Each structure stands twice: as C-alpha cells, then as structure tokens.
PDB file of C-alpha atoms and ligand atoms in Angstrom:
ATOM      1  CA  MET A   1      24.974  12.828   8.233  1.00  0.00           C
ATOM      2  CA  THR A   2      27.291  12.446   5.225  1.00  0.00           C
ATOM      3  CA  LEU A   3      28.602   9.080   3.686  1.00  0.00           C
ATOM      4  CA  LYS A   4      31.553  10.838   2.834  1.00  0.00           C
ATOM      5  CA  GLU A   5      34.054   8.545   4.786  1.00  0.00           C
ATOM      6  CA  TYR A   6      32.654   5.755   4.007  1.00  0.00           C
ATOM      7  CA  LYS A   7      33.261   6.493   0.671  1.00  0.00           C
ATOM      8  CA  LYS A   8      36.899   7.705   1.279  1.00  0.00           C
ATOM      9  CA  LYS A   9      37.860   5.046   3.238  1.00  0.00           C
ATOM     10  CA  ARG A  10      37.208   2.650   0.146  1.00  0.00           C
ATOM     11  CA  LYS A  11      37.979   1.237  -3.230  1.00  0.00           C
ATOM     12  CA  PHE A  12      34.715   0.168  -4.505  1.00  0.00           C
ATOM     13  CA  LYS A  13      36.102  -1.596  -7.663  1.00  0.00           C
ATOM     14  CA  LYS A  14      37.645  -3.951  -4.446  1.00  0.00           C
ATOM     15  CA  THR A  15      35.411  -4.400  -1.965  1.00  0.00           C
ATOM     16  CA  PRO A  16      32.336  -6.064  -2.046  1.00  0.00           C
ATOM     17  CA  GLU A  17      30.322  -2.995   0.327  1.00  0.00           C
ATOM     18  CA  PRO A  18      27.869  -1.372  -1.479  1.00  0.00           C
ATOM     19  CA  PRO A  19      28.241   2.557  -2.848  1.00  0.00           C
ATOM     20  CA  PRO A  20      26.288   4.753  -0.374  1.00  0.00           C
ATOM     21  CA  SER A  21      24.298   5.361  -3.824  1.00  0.00           C
ATOM     22  CA  VAL A  22      23.314   1.667  -4.153  1.00  0.00           C
ATOM     23  CA  ALA A  23      22.594   1.367  -0.461  1.00  0.00           C
ATOM     24  CA  LYS A  24      20.687   4.398   0.236  1.00  0.00           C
ATOM     25  CA  LYS A  25      18.550   2.844  -3.389  1.00  0.00           C
ATOM     26  CA  ALA A  26      18.251  -0.624  -1.920  1.00  0.00           C
ATOM     27  CA  ARG A  27      16.976   0.331   1.491  1.00  0.00           C
ATOM     28  CA  THR A  28      14.389   2.890   0.393  1.00  0.00           C
ATOM     29  CA  ALA A  29      13.033   0.081  -1.897  1.00  0.00           C
ATOM     30  CA  MET A  30      12.803  -2.223   0.468  1.00  0.00           C
ATOM     31  CA  ALA A  31      11.566   0.064   2.905  1.00  0.00           C
ATOM     32  CA  LYS A  32       8.914   2.167   1.244  1.00  0.00           C
ATOM     33  CA  LYS A  33       6.269   0.563  -0.461  1.00  0.00           C
ATOM     34  CA  ILE A  34       3.449   2.392  -2.944  1.00  0.00           C
ATOM     35  CA  PHE A  35      -0.641   2.185  -1.321  1.00  0.00           C
ATOM     36  CA  VAL A  36      -3.309   3.991  -3.559  1.00  0.00           C
ATOM     37  CA  VAL A  37      -6.965   4.494  -2.722  1.00  0.00           C
ATOM     38  CA  GLN A  38      -9.142   4.639  -5.716  1.00  0.00           C
ATOM     39  CA  LYS A  39     -12.929   6.158  -5.463  1.00  0.00           C
ATOM     40  CA  HIS A  40     -15.040   3.814  -8.484  1.00  0.00           C
ATOM     41  CA  PHE A  41     -18.304   5.047  -9.061  1.00  0.00           C
ATOM     42  CA  ALA A  42     -19.072   1.349 -10.290  1.00  0.00           C
ATOM     43  CA  ARG A  43     -22.458  -0.143 -10.213  1.00  0.00           C
ATOM     44  CA  ASN A  44     -21.887   0.474  -6.742  1.00  0.00           C
ATOM     45  CA  LEU A  45     -19.857   2.767  -5.485  1.00  0.00           C
ATOM     46  CA  HIS A  46     -16.629   1.818  -3.625  1.00  0.00           C
ATOM     47  CA  TYR A  47     -13.537   2.356  -2.718  1.00  0.00           C
ATOM     48  CA  ASP A  48     -10.551   0.317  -3.624  1.00  0.00           C
ATOM     49  CA  PHE A  49      -7.766  -0.078  -1.559  1.00  0.00           C
ATOM     50  CA  ARG A  50      -3.973  -1.296  -3.147  1.00  0.00           C
ATOM     51  CA  LEU A  51      -0.552  -1.949  -1.120  1.00  0.00           C
ATOM     52  CA  GLU A  52       2.128  -2.945  -3.061  1.00  0.00           C
ATOM     53  CA  MET A  53       3.136  -5.942  -2.116  1.00  0.00           C
ATOM     54  CA  TYR A  54       5.673  -8.826  -3.912  1.00  0.00           C
ATOM     55  CA  GLY A  55       5.863  -6.298  -7.250  1.00  0.00           C
ATOM     56  CA  VAL A  56       2.082  -6.050  -7.767  1.00  0.00           C
ATOM     57  CA  LEU A  57      -0.948  -3.669  -5.850  1.00  0.00           C
ATOM     58  CA  LYS A  58      -3.029  -6.413  -3.684  1.00  0.00           C
ATOM     59  CA  SER A  59      -6.361  -4.840  -3.582  1.00  0.00           C
ATOM     60  CA  TRP A  60      -9.289  -4.477  -1.571  1.00  0.00           C
ATOM     61  CA  ALA A  61     -12.664  -3.327  -2.479  1.00  0.00           C
ATOM     62  CA  VAL A  62     -13.850  -1.660   0.461  1.00  0.00           C
ATOM     63  CA  PRO A  63     -17.807  -0.521   0.461  1.00  0.00           C
ATOM     64  CA  LYS A  64     -17.537   1.742   3.065  1.00  0.00           C
ATOM     65  CA  GLY A  65     -15.024   3.403   2.605  1.00  0.00           C
ATOM     66  CA  VAL A  66     -11.513   3.590   4.216  1.00  0.00           C
ATOM     67  CA  PRO A  67     -12.167   4.722   7.841  1.00  0.00           C
ATOM     68  CA  GLU A  68     -10.033   7.681   8.898  1.00  0.00           C
ATOM     69  CA  LYS A  69     -10.812   7.617  12.611  1.00  0.00           C
ATOM     70  CA  PRO A  70      -9.826   4.563  15.502  1.00  0.00           C
ATOM     71  CA  GLY A  71     -12.729   2.369  16.618  1.00  0.00           C
ATOM     72  CA  ILE A  72     -14.530   1.500  12.911  1.00  0.00           C
ATOM     73  CA  LYS A  73     -13.860  -1.780  11.400  1.00  0.00           C
ATOM     74  CA  HIS A  74     -15.402  -1.544   7.586  1.00  0.00           C
ATOM     75  CA  LEU A  75     -15.590  -4.778   5.426  1.00  0.00           C
ATOM     76  CA  ALA A  76     -12.825  -4.879   2.559  1.00  0.00           C
ATOM     77  CA  VAL A  77     -13.168  -8.223   0.106  1.00  0.00           C
ATOM     78  CA  MET A  78      -9.895  -9.369  -1.157  1.00  0.00           C
ATOM     79  CA  VAL A  79      -9.817  -8.881  -5.384  1.00  0.00           C
ATOM     80  CA  GLU A  80      -7.719  -9.514  -7.733  1.00  0.00           C
ATOM     81  CA  ASP A  81      -4.019  -8.009  -7.878  1.00  0.00           C
ATOM     82  CA  HIS A  82      -3.336  -5.274 -10.088  1.00  0.00           C
ATOM     83  CA  PRO A  83      -0.272  -4.249 -11.665  1.00  0.00           C
ATOM     84  CA  LEU A  84       1.870  -1.642  -9.756  1.00  0.00           C
ATOM     85  CA  GLU A  85       1.432   1.221 -13.001  1.00  0.00           C
ATOM     86  CA  TYR A  86      -2.624   0.530 -11.880  1.00  0.00           C
ATOM     87  CA  ALA A  87      -2.063   3.324  -9.013  1.00  0.00           C
ATOM     88  CA  ASN A  88      -1.740   6.123 -11.281  1.00  0.00           C
ATOM     89  CA  PHE A  89      -4.871   4.916 -13.181  1.00  0.00           C
ATOM     90  CA  SER A  90      -7.590   7.472 -12.847  1.00  0.00           C
ATOM     91  CA  GLY A  91     -10.195   7.434 -15.644  1.00  0.00           C
ATOM     92  CA  VAL A  92     -13.462   6.220 -16.783  1.00  0.00           C
ATOM     93  CA  ILE A  93     -14.126   2.263 -17.566  1.00  0.00           C
ATOM     94  CA  PRO A  94     -16.740   2.209 -20.287  1.00  0.00           C
ATOM     95  CA  GLN A  95     -20.209   0.966 -20.014  1.00  0.00           C
ATOM     96  CA  GLY A  96     -20.425  -2.732 -20.604  1.00  0.00           C
ATOM     97  CA  GLU A  97     -17.009  -3.138 -19.555  1.00  0.00           C
ATOM     98  CA  TYR A  98     -15.724  -5.228 -15.760  1.00  0.00           C
ATOM     99  CA  GLY A  99     -16.064  -1.961 -13.164  1.00  0.00           C
ATOM    100  CA  ALA A 100     -17.536   0.376 -15.536  1.00  0.00           C
ATOM    101  CA  GLY A 101     -17.484   3.653 -14.268  1.00  0.00           C
ATOM    102  CA  LEU A 102     -14.927   7.074 -13.341  1.00  0.00           C
ATOM    103  CA  VAL A 103     -12.273   5.650 -11.293  1.00  0.00           C
ATOM    104  CA  GLU A 104     -10.339   8.952  -9.115  1.00  0.00           C
ATOM    105  CA  ILE A 105      -7.500   8.661  -6.768  1.00  0.00           C
ATOM    106  CA  TRP A 106      -8.743   9.346  -3.358  1.00  0.00           C
ATOM    107  CA  ASP A 107      -5.522   9.070  -1.970  1.00  0.00           C
ATOM    108  CA  LYS A 108      -2.193   7.787  -2.951  1.00  0.00           C
ATOM    109  CA  GLY A 109       1.194   7.543  -0.793  1.00  0.00           C
ATOM    110  CA  THR A 110       3.768   4.998   0.661  1.00  0.00           C
ATOM    111  CA  TYR A 111       3.170   2.982   3.545  1.00  0.00           C
ATOM    112  CA  GLU A 112       5.405   0.595   5.474  1.00  0.00           C
ATOM    113  CA  MET A 113       4.986  -3.105   6.922  1.00  0.00           C
ATOM    114  CA  VAL A 114       4.855  -3.034  10.300  1.00  0.00           C
ATOM    115  CA  GLU A 115       4.109  -6.971  10.995  1.00  0.00           C
ATOM    116  CA  ALA A 116       2.678  -9.092   8.893  1.00  0.00           C
ATOM    117  CA  THR A 117       1.211 -12.907   9.589  1.00  0.00           C
ATOM    118  CA  GLU A 118      -0.716 -15.219   7.291  1.00  0.00           C
ATOM    119  CA  LYS A 119      -4.089 -13.683   9.038  1.00  0.00           C
ATOM    120  CA  ALA A 120      -3.090 -10.109   9.452  1.00  0.00           C
ATOM    121  CA  TYR A 121      -0.804  -6.868   8.012  1.00  0.00           C
ATOM    122  CA  LYS A 122      -0.423  -3.852  10.399  1.00  0.00           C
ATOM    123  CA  ILE A 123       0.708  -1.174   8.259  1.00  0.00           C
ATOM    124  CA  MET A 124       2.000   2.253   8.419  1.00  0.00           C
ATOM    125  CA  MET A 125       0.501   4.758   6.373  1.00  0.00           C
ATOM    126  CA  HIS A 126       1.847   7.683   4.902  1.00  0.00           C
ATOM    127  CA  GLY A 127      -0.689   9.311   2.741  1.00  0.00           C
ATOM    128  CA  LYS A 128      -2.393  12.855   2.091  1.00  0.00           C
ATOM    129  CA  ILE A 129      -5.662  11.639   3.881  1.00  0.00           C
ATOM    130  CA  LEU A 130      -4.506   8.371   5.384  1.00  0.00           C
ATOM    131  CA  LYS A 131      -1.844   8.393   7.856  1.00  0.00           C
ATOM    132  CA  GLY A 132      -0.822   6.300  11.310  1.00  0.00           C
ATOM    133  CA  GLU A 133      -1.299   2.618  11.744  1.00  0.00           C
ATOM    134  CA  TYR A 134      -4.134   0.657   9.983  1.00  0.00           C
ATOM    135  CA  VAL A 135      -4.803  -3.210  10.377  1.00  0.00           C
ATOM    136  CA  LEU A 136      -6.116  -5.542   7.956  1.00  0.00           C
ATOM    137  CA  PHE A 137      -7.328  -8.575   9.339  1.00  0.00           C
ATOM    138  CA  ASN A 138      -8.090 -11.828   7.367  1.00  0.00           C
ATOM    139  CA  PHE A 139     -11.321 -13.111   9.558  1.00  0.00           C
ATOM    140  CA  LYS A 140     -13.394 -15.255   6.914  1.00  0.00           C
ATOM    141  CA  ASN A 141     -12.571 -17.354   3.913  1.00  0.00           C
ATOM    142  CA  ASP A 142      -9.242 -15.647   2.069  1.00  0.00           C
ATOM    143  CA  LYS A 143     -11.634 -13.230   0.870  1.00  0.00           C
ATOM    144  CA  ASN A 144     -13.276 -11.363   3.885  1.00  0.00           C
ATOM    145  CA  TRP A 145     -11.289  -8.956   5.661  1.00  0.00           C
ATOM    146  CA  LEU A 146     -11.628  -5.898   7.993  1.00  0.00           C
ATOM    147  CA  LEU A 147      -9.917  -2.884   8.087  1.00  0.00           C
ATOM    148  CA  PHE A 148      -9.322  -0.072  10.719  1.00  0.00           C
ATOM    149  CA  LYS A 149      -7.693   2.341  12.178  1.00  0.00           C
ATOM    150  CA  THR A 150      -5.489   1.939  15.405  1.00  0.00           C
ATOM    151  CA  LYS A 151      -4.903   4.356  18.127  1.00  0.00           C
ATOM    152  CA  ILE A 152      -0.906   4.955  16.900  1.00  0.00           C
TER     153      ILE A 152
HETATM  154 MN1   MN B   1     -13.023  -1.283  -8.151  1.00  0.00          MN
END
C-alpha cells in the first residue's frame, strides 16, 4: 500500500487532515511502546520488568524472572516508575548505593496493550526472548502482582 493517491488528492496547507508522514508517526507512537527486562544482580538477584506507560516506565521486580512458558505464575512486585531513558541502562550500581550491583539488559522490545483494567494488564510482547501474550494481575494491595504467559 502506498499513500501516493491520498497525498495527490489533498492540499495539506488547506485541509486539517494529517499528511501521511505525520499520521504514520502518530500511529506508531500510539501502538508501539517499549518494554525492557533487566537482570539485576543486587543483594538478591531479580529481574526488573518495565513497560512504557504514560511517558514513564512502570516497573516491577520479579524475583524468579519472567516465565517463558504458559502455566507458570511469578510474583511481580511493583516498584517506582523509572524514566524512559532507563530502558537503555546497563552497568554497575556502586556498592553502598540503592540497588548496588550489576544491571544487564535481559530482553528489550516493544509491546502492545491488548486490554487494561485497574487490576490487570494484558499485553502482547515483541521481544527477542519474550514473545506472545502476557498478563499482569494485581492480586493484593497495589504492589503485589502475578506475571504469567497465556497460551496465545
Ligand atoms: Mn532492581
């Protein structure tokens, strides 16, 4: 498909319709969000699962890591929002600092929100390792969530 015809028929200084490039960018921005999973060799090894939402990275610490197969539910503890730039971070947090230890990027990619309620997110993951549909389910307080893969 090409947008040549769409373009040819319109004068974008006169119509409020979006020119193709802008429309394409806006769609991409809406549909694709980034996710990252960082392996964090802190006092207790855990994985940090982060989803771009509302301009920040919503973050969960997952002690047992992100399940790669359906049928396994792992605890994910919600932690503070991180800046988007954090998705590119890997390195060593010095001893004595919060979260001291090595952080490495375990997987990274995009995701789509399939369904969102106050208590659950259903997301489609497009990572190198994580692919397919996952659910984050808030089962206790605001902090305690379960993370699992569905059969889709
Ligand atoms: Mn961490």
